[in-house]
Amino acid sequence: MERKNKRVLIISLIALILVVAGASYAYFSARITGLESASTLSMTAGTLGIHYTEGNEEVSMNNIYPKEEAWLTKTFTLTGTNTTELKMKYKVGLNIISNEFTSDALTYDLTHEAVTNGKAISEQTGRMIKSGTNVKQYFGEGYFTNTAGVGIDHEYELKIYFKDNGLDQNINQGKVFNAKIFVEEGSVIPVNKCYTDKTSPLDPYITGQYVYIYNYGSNGDSSNPQLIDLTLMGLDGWSVVSKETYIMMMDSSNYTPSTDPINEQACTSINDKPIVWMVGTYYNTPSTSIDVSSFDTSDVVNMGGMFTGSQANTITGLDKLDTSSVTDMSGMFYNSQATSLNVSNFDTSSVTDMTGMFNHSQSTMLDVSNFDTSNVTIMDCTFCNTVASTIAGLNNFDTSNVTNMRAMFQYTQATTLDLSSFDTTNVTNMRAMFSLTAATQIIGLDHLNTSNVTNMEGMFQYSQATSIDLSSFDTSNVTKISYMFEGSEATTLDLSSFDTSSVIEMIAMFRHMPNLTTIYASNKFDTSSVTYSATMFSDSYNLVGGNGTHYDANHIDDTY
């Protein structure tokens, strides 16, 4: 009954808006256009036919409103005819001409029928559609292997939603969305099939500049390096590390560092088995440049620490990596010295762990606009210690499954952070999230859902932001809040929404804040559970109380 009443109310409001404003609720002028109702692309490895089941590429959705059902269902079939040994790769996505809706309003599902050849794009549910104009959103990459000249189908179904999220969505009234489906050729990797009888981890296959190990791979722990059995994870394939890395780790007494470029052709398969593991592939390599463009990474599941400690100032071929199967990118570019990282084509739709992905990266600019982070659960230190002055694309991040954002932007040198799309409903740890960040502007703080967060220690510690919007912060479950604003450049803090009844630690919460003059708090700022609060206001000498008095730093109590 409540649901029905809500729907009646929405319809009533729509009628009112029609009379008063002369416009429908959330007017949605949408056009999702295929290249043609039926067309063919010429590919390096053959031809790719594109057919839209509806027989018409034009789709219009007008006068839409929030509801659970899809507003658009579009089925299309890609028919691959591959006569070569190459994998005929293709990419599919939306070319968004204009999306004026808020970043979390429109979502899509992509499903496919079972395939008998190659690999289809991973199925996706509830993915956010990017906002903005003239932007591309990739669904992912699929491929056909040799089809013996016969056309093989990959059939997809795309659904677009404007869902009722239970909140006031009038902000999307009168907004417009225009887009079209695009299909393009993916990266072409020259085939280099290798064969060997060396399948023991104790006697690996060494050829060119690489070492390949069958069904065993690095555990990624530099303090306790070990080989782990990949078959225990259901894998059947090879791991690969550079020869430099292998000798350094396994026979350091005979190791002579070389700065020579690593650019030789890699094996695309060994004994007809794929590369599946690239953990620590270039760990601490002294080479001045690395070229990864010859790797077939379509079956790789783990790239953790892949370039950790690499001294290469240039890494080419990143745009050709097929990362659609990768689940772990933790520490991928940790302490990498490359000054430019082209990750714009990364398919991160399967990634769950981005811990320290760019930690200490020396790249001067990061563009993560095409990252699909809908399955990521850990973003601990993802961008911490980065020197990039700009991190483009944060405003399109889907963080709905993330639970850990500890130190995510700690020591980040980016001058602006746009978190307007962040859904932090499931986050429990925000410790040091913006600690020591150089960002003077943090957009979207007012949208953060912090209802499940338990740790906010040092969250804005020594942050350069002069204005911090905490109006929506729910701190009812927070137990640790020490150092939260210590050294922050903020001049005023409005903590009116703060419920601190569960907090037990407030040590140095407002310490070393010479610019702070005012703190607004409500009676929910409850310190009755606090057991540690030493130096809570120490050295915040411009902070003035409501009666014009300054805080006495010599006063020690648990009530303020």
XYZ file of C-alpha atoms in Angstrom:
560
model
C 0.000 0.000 0.000
C 2.836 2.354 0.845
C 4.410 1.699 -2.552
C 1.110 2.366 -4.291
C 0.607 5.602 -2.394
C 4.111 6.697 -3.351
C 3.378 6.056 -7.031
C 0.101 7.964 -6.827
C 1.927 10.860 -5.220
C 4.553 10.893 -7.988
C 1.858 10.864 -10.675
C 0.051 13.692 -8.923
C 3.218 15.715 -8.799
C 3.810 15.060 -12.483
C 0.338 16.343 -13.295
C 0.993 19.437 -11.225
C 4.264 20.087 -13.005
C 2.566 19.698 -16.388
C 0.025 22.356 -15.488
C 2.351 24.801 -13.783
C 5.604 24.393 -15.661
C 4.368 23.062 -18.958
C 7.004 20.301 -18.901
C 6.906 16.605 -18.143
C 8.733 15.051 -15.234
C 12.344 14.300 -16.155
C 11.871 14.802 -19.863
C 14.214 12.305 -21.456
C 14.955 12.973 -25.108
C 17.070 9.929 -25.812
C 18.513 8.626 -28.984
C 20.688 5.558 -28.911
C 21.821 4.955 -32.416
C 23.623 2.018 -33.962
C 25.974 2.489 -36.852
C 23.264 1.085 -39.113
C 20.412 -1.378 -38.700
C 22.769 -3.821 -40.378
C 26.352 -3.068 -41.289
C 29.775 -4.624 -41.656
C 33.139 -3.569 -40.304
C 36.341 -4.594 -42.024
C 38.728 -5.961 -39.406
C 42.371 -6.978 -39.573
C 41.389 -10.610 -38.998
C 38.220 -10.666 -41.100
C 34.799 -9.035 -41.038
C 32.381 -8.149 -38.258
C 28.694 -7.838 -39.035
C 26.436 -5.708 -36.833
C 22.690 -6.276 -36.784
C 20.041 -4.632 -34.609
C 17.108 -6.971 -34.024
C 14.580 -4.145 -33.983
C 15.602 -3.329 -37.550
C 15.923 0.340 -36.735
C 18.874 2.015 -35.079
C 16.802 4.970 -33.847
C 15.469 4.747 -30.292
C 13.608 7.576 -28.565
C 12.427 7.646 -24.961
C 10.367 10.645 -23.997
C 8.578 11.738 -20.840
C 10.224 9.171 -18.636
C 10.079 8.984 -14.861
C 11.783 6.809 -12.220
C 10.665 3.178 -12.258
C 12.153 -0.271 -11.709
C 11.617 -1.550 -15.237
C 13.946 -0.722 -18.111
C 12.976 2.173 -20.364
C 14.915 0.708 -23.257
C 15.752 -2.825 -24.332
C 17.929 -3.123 -27.405
C 19.235 -6.386 -28.836
C 22.119 -6.508 -31.270
C 24.189 -9.267 -32.794
C 27.838 -9.202 -33.809
C 28.730 -11.797 -36.433
C 32.427 -12.540 -36.714
C 34.090 -14.184 -39.687
C 37.726 -14.794 -38.828
C 40.026 -16.551 -41.281
C 43.313 -15.948 -39.439
C 45.253 -17.062 -36.374
C 44.714 -13.642 -34.819
C 42.110 -12.976 -32.181
C 39.597 -10.701 -33.857
C 38.941 -8.276 -31.007
C 36.109 -5.792 -30.867
C 34.969 -3.110 -28.445
C 31.399 -2.035 -27.803
C 30.104 0.955 -25.890
C 28.062 4.129 -25.852
C 29.085 7.285 -27.626
C 27.395 9.745 -25.290
C 26.569 12.924 -27.160
C 24.938 14.473 -24.118
C 23.900 13.199 -20.699
C 22.552 15.973 -18.503
C 21.262 13.590 -15.845
C 23.087 13.326 -12.534
C 25.919 10.819 -12.553
C 24.004 8.117 -10.680
C 20.597 8.505 -12.371
C 20.882 6.361 -15.508
C 22.144 2.796 -15.382
C 22.427 -0.087 -17.808
C 22.539 -3.869 -17.893
C 24.412 -5.775 -20.587
C 23.857 -9.495 -21.044
C 24.764 -11.959 -23.767
C 23.843 -15.376 -25.040
C 26.299 -18.235 -24.542
C 29.116 -18.110 -27.097
C 30.637 -21.047 -28.965
C 33.672 -19.200 -30.264
C 35.980 -16.672 -28.659
C 34.900 -14.575 -25.706
C 31.964 -12.230 -25.173
C 32.078 -8.985 -23.215
C 31.533 -9.615 -19.507
C 27.933 -9.295 -18.405
C 27.191 -6.146 -16.424
C 24.365 -5.174 -14.098
C 23.402 -1.788 -12.696
C 26.350 0.083 -14.198
C 26.217 3.877 -14.133
C 26.054 5.732 -17.441
C 28.546 8.574 -17.574
C 27.417 12.167 -17.443
C 28.766 14.853 -19.744
C 28.986 15.591 -23.446
C 30.888 13.837 -26.224
C 32.275 11.094 -24.015
C 32.755 7.421 -24.759
C 31.773 4.700 -22.354
C 33.167 1.275 -23.162
C 31.223 -1.822 -22.186
C 34.296 -3.947 -22.757
C 36.132 -6.069 -25.282
C 35.275 -9.413 -26.834
C 36.878 -11.480 -29.560
C 36.450 -14.211 -32.128
C 39.078 -16.863 -32.816
C 39.400 -18.538 -36.226
C 35.894 -19.360 -37.466
C 37.034 -21.248 -40.577
C 35.314 -18.657 -42.723
C 31.911 -19.246 -41.109
C 30.017 -16.409 -39.444
C 29.679 -16.892 -35.676
C 27.301 -14.808 -33.571
C 27.763 -12.964 -30.294
C 24.314 -11.734 -29.262
C 23.877 -8.953 -26.693
C 20.972 -7.314 -24.915
C 21.287 -3.769 -23.580
C 18.810 -2.327 -21.091
C 18.771 1.270 -19.867
C 17.100 2.296 -16.624
C 16.044 5.433 -14.798
C 15.363 3.750 -11.472
C 13.391 4.981 -8.520
C 15.996 5.257 -5.757
C 13.540 6.353 -3.101
C 14.976 9.869 -3.033
C 13.911 13.197 -4.491
C 14.958 13.041 -8.149
C 13.404 16.299 -9.319
C 16.892 17.559 -10.075
C 16.698 15.421 -13.247
C 13.527 17.085 -14.466
C 13.868 18.358 -18.017
C 17.225 16.657 -18.564
C 18.295 15.196 -21.896
C 20.270 12.093 -22.854
C 21.544 11.394 -26.372
C 23.813 8.517 -27.291
C 24.498 5.826 -29.827
C 25.988 2.385 -29.670
C 29.399 2.070 -31.263
C 31.431 -0.956 -32.280
C 35.104 -0.695 -33.128
C 38.083 -2.938 -33.663
C 40.095 -3.850 -30.593
C 43.848 -4.132 -30.351
C 45.563 -6.457 -32.801
C 48.239 -8.631 -31.197
C 50.627 -10.476 -33.556
C 50.524 -14.213 -32.896
C 53.705 -15.679 -31.436
C 52.965 -19.230 -30.362
C 55.770 -20.795 -28.357
C 56.410 -24.435 -27.511
C 58.605 -26.028 -24.873
C 59.085 -29.164 -22.791
C 60.026 -27.082 -19.730
C 56.878 -27.274 -17.635
C 58.409 -27.630 -14.166
C 58.506 -24.553 -11.899
C 62.058 -25.588 -10.999
C 63.098 -25.460 -14.635
C 61.129 -22.598 -16.233
C 60.918 -21.752 -19.895
C 63.291 -18.870 -20.678
C 63.200 -17.238 -24.075
C 64.078 -13.736 -25.181
C 63.667 -11.261 -22.334
C 61.056 -13.256 -20.429
C 60.714 -16.233 -18.110
C 57.525 -18.332 -18.266
C 56.400 -20.765 -15.568
C 53.592 -23.263 -16.122
C 50.766 -23.261 -13.576
C 52.844 -21.420 -10.976
C 53.212 -17.709 -10.350
C 54.607 -15.142 -7.942
C 52.673 -14.449 -4.743
C 53.584 -10.768 -5.082
C 55.148 -10.583 -1.620
C 58.598 -9.013 -1.980
C 59.423 -9.705 1.679
C 58.622 -13.397 1.326
C 58.605 -14.271 -2.394
C 57.124 -17.640 -3.217
C 55.600 -19.450 -6.143
C 51.960 -20.378 -5.718
C 50.048 -23.142 -7.461
C 47.702 -21.500 -9.963
C 45.644 -24.663 -10.449
C 44.284 -24.162 -6.932
C 42.507 -21.102 -8.359
C 41.137 -23.065 -11.285
C 43.720 -21.681 -13.708
C 45.573 -23.550 -16.430
C 48.239 -21.407 -18.011
C 51.496 -19.553 -17.606
C 52.893 -16.779 -15.487
C 55.502 -14.429 -16.901
C 58.210 -12.202 -15.443
C 61.014 -10.312 -17.095
C 64.361 -12.068 -17.103
C 65.742 -9.109 -15.149
C 63.203 -9.621 -12.384
C 63.646 -13.392 -12.298
C 67.420 -13.312 -11.954
C 67.236 -10.502 -9.404
C 64.828 -12.499 -7.225
C 66.200 -16.008 -7.749
C 69.947 -15.564 -8.270
C 70.888 -12.125 -6.984
C 74.545 -13.094 -6.480
C 74.981 -13.402 -10.249
C 72.760 -10.468 -11.137
C 74.163 -7.533 -13.092
C 71.582 -4.756 -13.561
C 70.882 -3.696 -17.140
C 69.113 -0.545 -18.268
C 68.504 -1.974 -21.753
C 64.912 -1.554 -22.988
C 62.573 -4.519 -22.603
C 60.939 -4.571 -26.010
C 61.225 -8.067 -27.495
C 58.230 -10.005 -28.798
C 56.524 -11.948 -26.009
C 54.890 -15.356 -26.367
C 51.160 -15.007 -26.898
C 50.735 -18.618 -25.788
C 52.983 -21.494 -24.732
C 52.059 -25.048 -25.685
C 48.696 -23.574 -26.713
C 48.045 -22.433 -23.134
C 47.516 -18.718 -22.387
C 49.302 -16.258 -20.144
C 47.131 -15.973 -17.008
C 49.377 -14.414 -14.333
C 51.420 -11.196 -14.520
C 52.092 -10.484 -10.850
C 55.367 -8.595 -10.449
C 56.270 -9.044 -14.116
C 58.583 -6.009 -14.129
C 59.286 -5.809 -10.405
C 62.214 -3.433 -9.731
C 63.522 -3.665 -13.295
C 66.211 -1.024 -14.036
C 65.308 -0.876 -17.744
C 64.733 2.645 -19.060
C 61.727 1.636 -21.175
C 59.225 -1.200 -21.367
C 57.026 -2.209 -24.303
C 54.055 -4.457 -23.454
C 52.284 -4.161 -26.806
C 53.072 -7.737 -27.883
C 51.331 -9.455 -24.954
C 48.012 -11.229 -25.320
C 46.529 -10.534 -21.893
C 42.938 -11.513 -22.629
C 43.144 -14.406 -20.131
C 45.247 -12.692 -17.451
C 43.440 -12.512 -14.090
C 46.086 -10.892 -11.891
C 48.314 -7.876 -12.627
C 49.107 -7.074 -9.009
C 52.453 -5.306 -8.665
C 53.073 -5.676 -12.390
C 55.259 -2.542 -12.626
C 56.138 -2.166 -8.949
C 59.462 -0.399 -8.554
C 60.069 -0.286 -12.296
C 62.638 2.376 -13.218
C 61.324 2.733 -16.768
C 60.334 6.310 -17.483
C 58.394 5.110 -20.527
C 55.891 2.253 -20.718
C 54.420 1.778 -24.195
C 51.563 -0.488 -25.191
C 49.417 -0.025 -22.098
C 46.589 1.015 -24.411
C 46.771 -2.396 -26.100
C 46.423 -4.478 -22.932
C 43.209 -6.474 -22.718
C 42.399 -6.288 -19.016
C 38.833 -7.577 -19.246
C 39.600 -10.692 -17.153
C 41.800 -9.004 -14.549
C 40.429 -9.037 -10.993
C 43.487 -7.741 -9.120
C 45.358 -4.522 -9.977
C 46.696 -3.907 -6.484
C 50.049 -2.130 -6.542
C 50.126 -2.331 -10.329
C 52.070 0.925 -10.731
C 53.390 1.187 -7.187
C 56.562 3.292 -7.205
C 56.688 3.181 -11.003
C 58.929 5.910 -12.407
C 57.011 6.258 -15.673
C 56.025 9.896 -16.132
C 53.056 9.048 -18.350
C 50.610 6.157 -17.995
C 48.051 5.640 -20.757
C 45.385 3.638 -18.952
C 42.528 5.192 -20.919
C 41.624 1.877 -22.582
C 41.762 -0.266 -19.451
C 38.720 -2.498 -18.994
C 38.412 -2.709 -15.215
C 34.926 -4.209 -15.140
C 36.172 -7.389 -13.421
C 38.599 -5.740 -10.999
C 37.827 -6.108 -7.284
C 41.092 -4.912 -5.720
C 42.766 -1.566 -6.521
C 44.805 -1.329 -3.332
C 47.744 1.005 -3.937
C 47.289 0.804 -7.697
C 48.978 4.175 -8.333
C 50.731 4.538 -4.978
C 53.907 6.618 -5.480
C 53.398 6.629 -9.251
C 55.429 9.378 -10.928
C 52.938 9.899 -13.743
C 52.223 13.623 -14.002
C 48.616 13.103 -15.114
C 46.146 10.257 -14.653
C 43.055 9.725 -16.802
C 40.765 7.069 -15.345
C 37.671 8.272 -17.198
C 36.978 4.857 -18.727
C 37.442 2.879 -15.525
C 34.476 0.708 -14.593
C 34.860 0.335 -10.836
C 31.475 -1.207 -10.126
C 33.002 -4.458 -8.808
C 35.860 -2.926 -6.845
C 35.666 -3.544 -3.091
C 39.051 -2.191 -1.973
C 40.424 1.269 -2.833
C 42.905 1.450 0.023
C 45.617 3.951 -1.002
C 44.606 3.739 -4.675
C 45.880 7.249 -5.478
C 48.001 7.925 -2.417
C 51.380 9.598 -2.879
C 50.715 10.346 -6.550
C 52.391 13.366 -8.145
C 49.716 13.855 -10.829
C 48.280 17.359 -10.707
C 45.069 16.078 -12.296
C 43.113 12.850 -11.862
C 40.505 12.919 -14.628
C 37.397 10.763 -14.436
C 36.905 10.402 -10.696
C 33.470 11.939 -11.184
C 32.406 8.793 -13.059
C 33.575 6.283 -10.463
C 31.014 3.732 -9.288
C 32.049 2.918 -5.732
C 28.844 1.212 -4.650
C 30.667 -1.995 -3.647
C 33.734 -0.428 -2.057
C 34.193 -1.141 1.658
C 37.666 0.306 2.240
C 38.829 3.804 1.235
C 41.629 4.110 3.761
C 44.231 6.689 2.639
C 42.715 6.672 -0.843
C 43.998 10.198 -1.599
C 46.643 10.560 1.099
C 49.529 12.794 -0.057
C 47.851 13.156 -3.462
C 49.120 16.223 -5.346
C 45.968 16.672 -7.459
C 44.600 20.170 -6.914
C 40.928 19.160 -7.255
C 39.123 15.942 -6.363
C 35.637 15.406 -7.799
C 33.789 12.711 -5.862
C 30.325 13.715 -7.040
C 29.476 10.187 -8.240
C 30.844 8.340 -5.202
C 28.433 5.954 -3.492
C 30.017 5.164 -0.134
C 27.087 3.291 1.359
C 29.204 0.188 2.052
C 32.417 1.905 3.126
C 33.508 1.197 6.706
C 37.022 2.654 6.699
C 37.851 6.250 5.707
C 40.940 6.587 7.840
C 43.373 9.188 6.402
C 41.319 9.302 3.203
C 42.333 12.919 2.444
C 45.280 13.170 4.793
C 47.976 15.549 3.533
C 46.281 15.932 0.162
C 47.202 19.044 -1.824
C 43.654 19.412 -3.136
C 42.220 22.792 -2.238
C 38.800 21.713 -3.474
C 37.051 18.429 -2.705
C 33.777 18.239 -4.636
C 30.980 15.917 -3.563
C 31.664 15.546 0.147
C 28.043 16.507 0.740
C 26.952 13.382 -1.176
C 29.023 10.871 0.795
C 27.029 8.302 2.736
C 29.078 7.614 5.857
C 26.443 5.699 7.805
C 28.546 2.512 7.949
C 31.928 4.134 8.525
C 33.577 3.201 11.837
C 37.002 4.793 11.401
C 37.628 8.431 10.408
C 41.016 8.850 12.069
C 43.050 11.532 10.318
C 40.523 11.755 7.498
C 41.368 15.413 6.705
C 44.649 15.578 8.599
C 46.768 18.395 7.123
C 44.425 18.654 4.140
C 44.878 21.853 2.100
C 41.138 22.252 1.499
C 39.956 25.500 3.079
C 36.299 24.484 2.906
C 35.070 21.046 3.951
C 31.358 20.298 3.491
C 30.405 17.836 6.209
C 26.679 18.580 6.147
C 25.647 15.048 5.182
C 28.116 13.140 7.358
C 26.515 10.429 9.475
C 29.006 9.536 12.200
C 26.673 7.456 14.348
C 28.809 4.320 13.915
C 32.215 5.994 14.080
C 34.370 4.941 17.033
C 37.701 6.533 16.081
C 37.902 10.179 15.091
C 41.356 11.167 16.421
C 43.437 13.554 14.278
C 40.472 13.946 11.914
C 41.127 17.642 11.219
C 44.605 18.049 12.686
C 46.587 20.614 10.703
C 43.715 21.183 8.266
C 43.524 24.564 6.500
C 39.771 24.828 7.129
C 38.620 28.094 8.706
C 35.171 26.886 9.762
C 33.834 23.434 10.565
C 30.122 22.720 10.609
C 29.721 19.498 12.573
C 25.994 19.958 13.132
C 25.258 16.548 11.638
C 27.868 14.743 13.746
C 26.555 12.120 16.159
C 29.580 11.144 18.242
C 27.816 8.971 20.793
C 29.856 5.912 19.734
C 33.229 7.676 19.543
C 35.859 6.534 22.045
C 38.934 8.329 20.658
C 39.202 12.067 19.873
C 42.928 12.574 20.350
C 44.189 15.787 18.689
C 41.012 16.001 16.644
C 41.385 19.772 16.069
C 45.081 20.190 16.875
C 47.374 22.546 14.914
C 44.572 24.392 13.102
C 45.733 28.038 13.198
C 43.103 29.133 10.638
C 40.157 27.608 12.473
C 37.916 30.213 14.100
C 34.543 28.503 14.442
C 33.112 25.043 15.058
C 29.367 24.505 14.821
C 28.021 21.497 16.702
C 24.672 20.202 17.901
C 23.730 18.367 21.065
C 24.502 15.158 19.151
C 28.194 15.945 19.596
C 28.223 13.600 22.565
C 31.554 12.856 24.268
C 30.189 10.600 26.991
C 31.870 7.508 25.501
C 35.208 9.214 24.831
C 38.141 7.716 26.746
C 41.051 9.355 24.902
C 40.998 13.054 24.002
C 44.467 14.429 24.760
C 45.497 17.684 22.992
C 42.130 17.831 21.285
C 42.364 21.577 20.523
C 46.074 22.135 21.085
C 47.611 24.999 19.033
C 44.301 26.012 17.463
C 44.806 29.431 18.977
C 42.271 31.352 16.858
C 39.348 29.156 17.852
C 36.858 31.290 19.770
C 34.013 29.978 21.910
C 30.427 31.146 21.737
C 30.962 33.546 24.615
C 34.047 35.058 23.010
C 36.494 33.048 25.068
C 39.467 31.109 23.766
C 40.014 27.470 24.555
C 42.283 26.828 27.532
C 44.797 24.230 26.367
C 45.640 23.421 29.992
C 42.108 22.239 30.634
C 41.869 18.449 30.628
C 38.444 16.891 30.652
C 36.244 14.643 28.555
C 33.543 17.280 28.116
C 33.954 20.229 25.770
